mmCIF file of C-alpha atoms in Angstrom:
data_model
loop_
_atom_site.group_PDB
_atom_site.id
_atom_site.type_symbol
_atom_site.label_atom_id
_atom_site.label_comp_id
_atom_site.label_asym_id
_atom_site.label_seq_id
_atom_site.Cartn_x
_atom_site.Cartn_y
_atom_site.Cartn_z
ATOM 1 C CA UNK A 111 70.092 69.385 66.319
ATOM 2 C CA UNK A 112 72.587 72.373 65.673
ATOM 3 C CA UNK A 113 71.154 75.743 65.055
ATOM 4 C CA UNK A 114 72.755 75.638 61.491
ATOM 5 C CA UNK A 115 70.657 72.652 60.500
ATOM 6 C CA UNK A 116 67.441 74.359 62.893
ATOM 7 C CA UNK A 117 67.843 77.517 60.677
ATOM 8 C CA UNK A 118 68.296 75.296 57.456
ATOM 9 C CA UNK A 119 65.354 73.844 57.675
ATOM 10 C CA UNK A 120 63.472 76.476 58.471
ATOM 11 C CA UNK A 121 64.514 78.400 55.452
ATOM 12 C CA UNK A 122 62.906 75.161 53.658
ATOM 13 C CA UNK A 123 60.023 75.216 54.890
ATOM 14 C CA UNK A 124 59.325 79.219 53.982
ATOM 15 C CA UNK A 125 60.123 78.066 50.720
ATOM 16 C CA UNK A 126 57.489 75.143 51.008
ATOM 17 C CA UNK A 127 54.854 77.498 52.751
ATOM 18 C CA UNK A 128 52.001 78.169 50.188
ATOM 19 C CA UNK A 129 49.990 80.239 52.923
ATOM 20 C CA UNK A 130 51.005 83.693 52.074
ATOM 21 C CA UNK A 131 50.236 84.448 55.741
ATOM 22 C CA UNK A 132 51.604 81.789 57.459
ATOM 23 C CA UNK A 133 54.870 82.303 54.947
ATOM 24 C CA UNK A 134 55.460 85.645 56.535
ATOM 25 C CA UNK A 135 55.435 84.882 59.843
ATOM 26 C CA UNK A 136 57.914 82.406 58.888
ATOM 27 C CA UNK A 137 59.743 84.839 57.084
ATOM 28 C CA UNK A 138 59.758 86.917 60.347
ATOM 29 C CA UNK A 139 60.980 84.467 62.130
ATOM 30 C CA UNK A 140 63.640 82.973 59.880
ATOM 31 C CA UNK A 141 65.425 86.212 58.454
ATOM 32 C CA UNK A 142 66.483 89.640 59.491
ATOM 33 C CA UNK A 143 64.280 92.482 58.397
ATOM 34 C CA UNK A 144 67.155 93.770 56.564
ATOM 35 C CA UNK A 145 67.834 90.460 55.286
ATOM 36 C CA UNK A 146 69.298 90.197 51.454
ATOM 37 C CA UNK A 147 68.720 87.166 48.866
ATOM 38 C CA UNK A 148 70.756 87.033 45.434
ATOM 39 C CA UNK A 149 70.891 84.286 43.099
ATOM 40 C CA UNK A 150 70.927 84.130 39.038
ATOM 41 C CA UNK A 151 67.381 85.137 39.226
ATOM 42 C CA UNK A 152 67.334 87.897 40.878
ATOM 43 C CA UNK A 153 68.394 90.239 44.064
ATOM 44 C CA UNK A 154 65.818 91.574 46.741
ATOM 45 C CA UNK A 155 65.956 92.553 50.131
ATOM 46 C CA UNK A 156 63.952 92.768 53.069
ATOM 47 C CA UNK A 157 61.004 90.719 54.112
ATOM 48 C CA UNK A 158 59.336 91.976 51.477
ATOM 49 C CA UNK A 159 61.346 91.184 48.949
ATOM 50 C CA UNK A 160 62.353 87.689 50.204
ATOM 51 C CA UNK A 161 58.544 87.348 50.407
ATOM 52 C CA UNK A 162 58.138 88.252 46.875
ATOM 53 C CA UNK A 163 60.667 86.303 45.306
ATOM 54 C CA UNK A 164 59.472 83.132 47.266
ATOM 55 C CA UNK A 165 55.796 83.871 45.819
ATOM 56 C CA UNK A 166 57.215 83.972 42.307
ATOM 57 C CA UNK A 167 58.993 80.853 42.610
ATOM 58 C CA UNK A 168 55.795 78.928 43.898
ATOM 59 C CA UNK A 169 53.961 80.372 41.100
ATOM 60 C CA UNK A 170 56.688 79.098 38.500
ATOM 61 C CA UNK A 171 56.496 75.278 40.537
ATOM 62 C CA UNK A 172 53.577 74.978 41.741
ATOM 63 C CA UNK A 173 53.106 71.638 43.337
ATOM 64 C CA UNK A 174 56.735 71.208 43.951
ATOM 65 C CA UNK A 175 58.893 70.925 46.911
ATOM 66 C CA UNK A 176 62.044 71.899 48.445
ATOM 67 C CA UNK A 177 64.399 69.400 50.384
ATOM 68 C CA UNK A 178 67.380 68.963 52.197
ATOM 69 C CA UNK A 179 69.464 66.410 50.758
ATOM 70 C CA UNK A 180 71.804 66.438 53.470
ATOM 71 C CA UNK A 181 73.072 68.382 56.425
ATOM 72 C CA UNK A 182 74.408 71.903 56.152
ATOM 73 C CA UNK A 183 78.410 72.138 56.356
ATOM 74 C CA UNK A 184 79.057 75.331 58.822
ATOM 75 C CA UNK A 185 81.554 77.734 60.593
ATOM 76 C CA UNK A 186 81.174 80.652 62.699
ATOM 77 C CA UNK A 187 78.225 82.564 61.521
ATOM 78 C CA UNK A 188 78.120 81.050 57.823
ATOM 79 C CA UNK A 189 76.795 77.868 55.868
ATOM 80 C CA UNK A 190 76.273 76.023 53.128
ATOM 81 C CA UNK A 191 73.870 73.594 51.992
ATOM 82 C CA UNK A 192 72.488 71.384 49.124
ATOM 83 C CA UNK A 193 68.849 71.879 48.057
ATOM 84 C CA UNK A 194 66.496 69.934 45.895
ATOM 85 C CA UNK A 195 63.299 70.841 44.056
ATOM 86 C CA UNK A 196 60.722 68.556 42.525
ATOM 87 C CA UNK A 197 57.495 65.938 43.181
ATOM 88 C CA UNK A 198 57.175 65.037 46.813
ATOM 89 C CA UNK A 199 57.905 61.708 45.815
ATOM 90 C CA UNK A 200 60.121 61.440 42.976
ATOM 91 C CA UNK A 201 63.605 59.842 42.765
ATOM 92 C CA UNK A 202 65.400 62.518 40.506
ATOM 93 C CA UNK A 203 65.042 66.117 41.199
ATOM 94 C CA UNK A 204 63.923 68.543 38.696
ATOM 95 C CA UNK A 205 66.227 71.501 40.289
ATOM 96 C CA UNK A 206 69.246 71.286 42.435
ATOM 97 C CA UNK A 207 71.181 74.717 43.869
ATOM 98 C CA UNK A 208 73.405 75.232 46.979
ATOM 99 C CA UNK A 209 72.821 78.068 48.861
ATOM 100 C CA UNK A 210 75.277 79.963 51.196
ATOM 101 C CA UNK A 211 73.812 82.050 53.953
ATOM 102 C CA UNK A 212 75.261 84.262 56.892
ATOM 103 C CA UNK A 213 73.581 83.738 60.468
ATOM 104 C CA UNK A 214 72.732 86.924 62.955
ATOM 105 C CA UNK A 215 71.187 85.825 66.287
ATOM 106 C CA UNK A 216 69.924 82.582 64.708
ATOM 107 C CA UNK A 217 68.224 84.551 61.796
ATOM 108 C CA UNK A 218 68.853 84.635 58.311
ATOM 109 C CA UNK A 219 71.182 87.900 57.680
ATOM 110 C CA UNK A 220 72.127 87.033 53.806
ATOM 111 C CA UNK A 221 71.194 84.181 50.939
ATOM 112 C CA UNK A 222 73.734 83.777 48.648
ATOM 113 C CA UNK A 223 72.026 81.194 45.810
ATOM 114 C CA UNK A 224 73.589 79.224 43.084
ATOM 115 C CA UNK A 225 71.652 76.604 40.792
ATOM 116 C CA UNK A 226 73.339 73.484 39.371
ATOM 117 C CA UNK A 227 70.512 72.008 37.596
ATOM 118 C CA UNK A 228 67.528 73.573 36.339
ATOM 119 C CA UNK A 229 64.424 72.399 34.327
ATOM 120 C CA UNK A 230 65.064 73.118 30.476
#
């Protein structure tokens, strides 16, 4: 597995993790403390902030889950991937995005986040 697709789905499964202790630790792990996240929704930075945003995104879809549809496409420090939100087991997801992030030692340095289909 390539460290693009390690740190991919990592960043998954802090978004998955409902534990708001275990989801730090992750969030330790995964990003940089000085870390910064933008999409539509909002900006934040820090472990804190990433923290924060991922609580109030649980909170919004509770009971849903994030996915990789497929592998991340990568070069040098910088990817991009394909995301999908909805029921564990349904065919059509209710969210889709594509997020862009910048690597640093194998963490998480920046989240650039764009939605392509959100629920009405």
């Amino acid at each position: 597995m390539s460290d693009i697709q390690r740190v991919a789905e990592q960043y998954i499964a802090v978004w998955n993790e409902t534990d708001a202790d275990k989801r730090r630790a992750l969030i330790a792990e995964v990003f940089t403390e000085d870390a910064a996240y933008t999409d539509p929704l909002g900006a934040v930075t820090g472990h804190d902030g990433v923290d924060g945003f991922i609580a109030g995104a649980q909170a919004q879809f509770a009971g849903l889950e994030f996915s990789l549809p497929s592998a991340p496409d990568a070069h040098h420090d910088i990817a991009r991937f394909q995301w999908h939100l909805g029921p564990a087991d349904a065919e059509e997801p209710l969210a889709i995005g594509f997020d862009v992030i910048t690597v640093e030692d194998g963490r998480i340095k920046q989240v650039l986040g764009f939605l392509d289909k959100m629920p009405g």
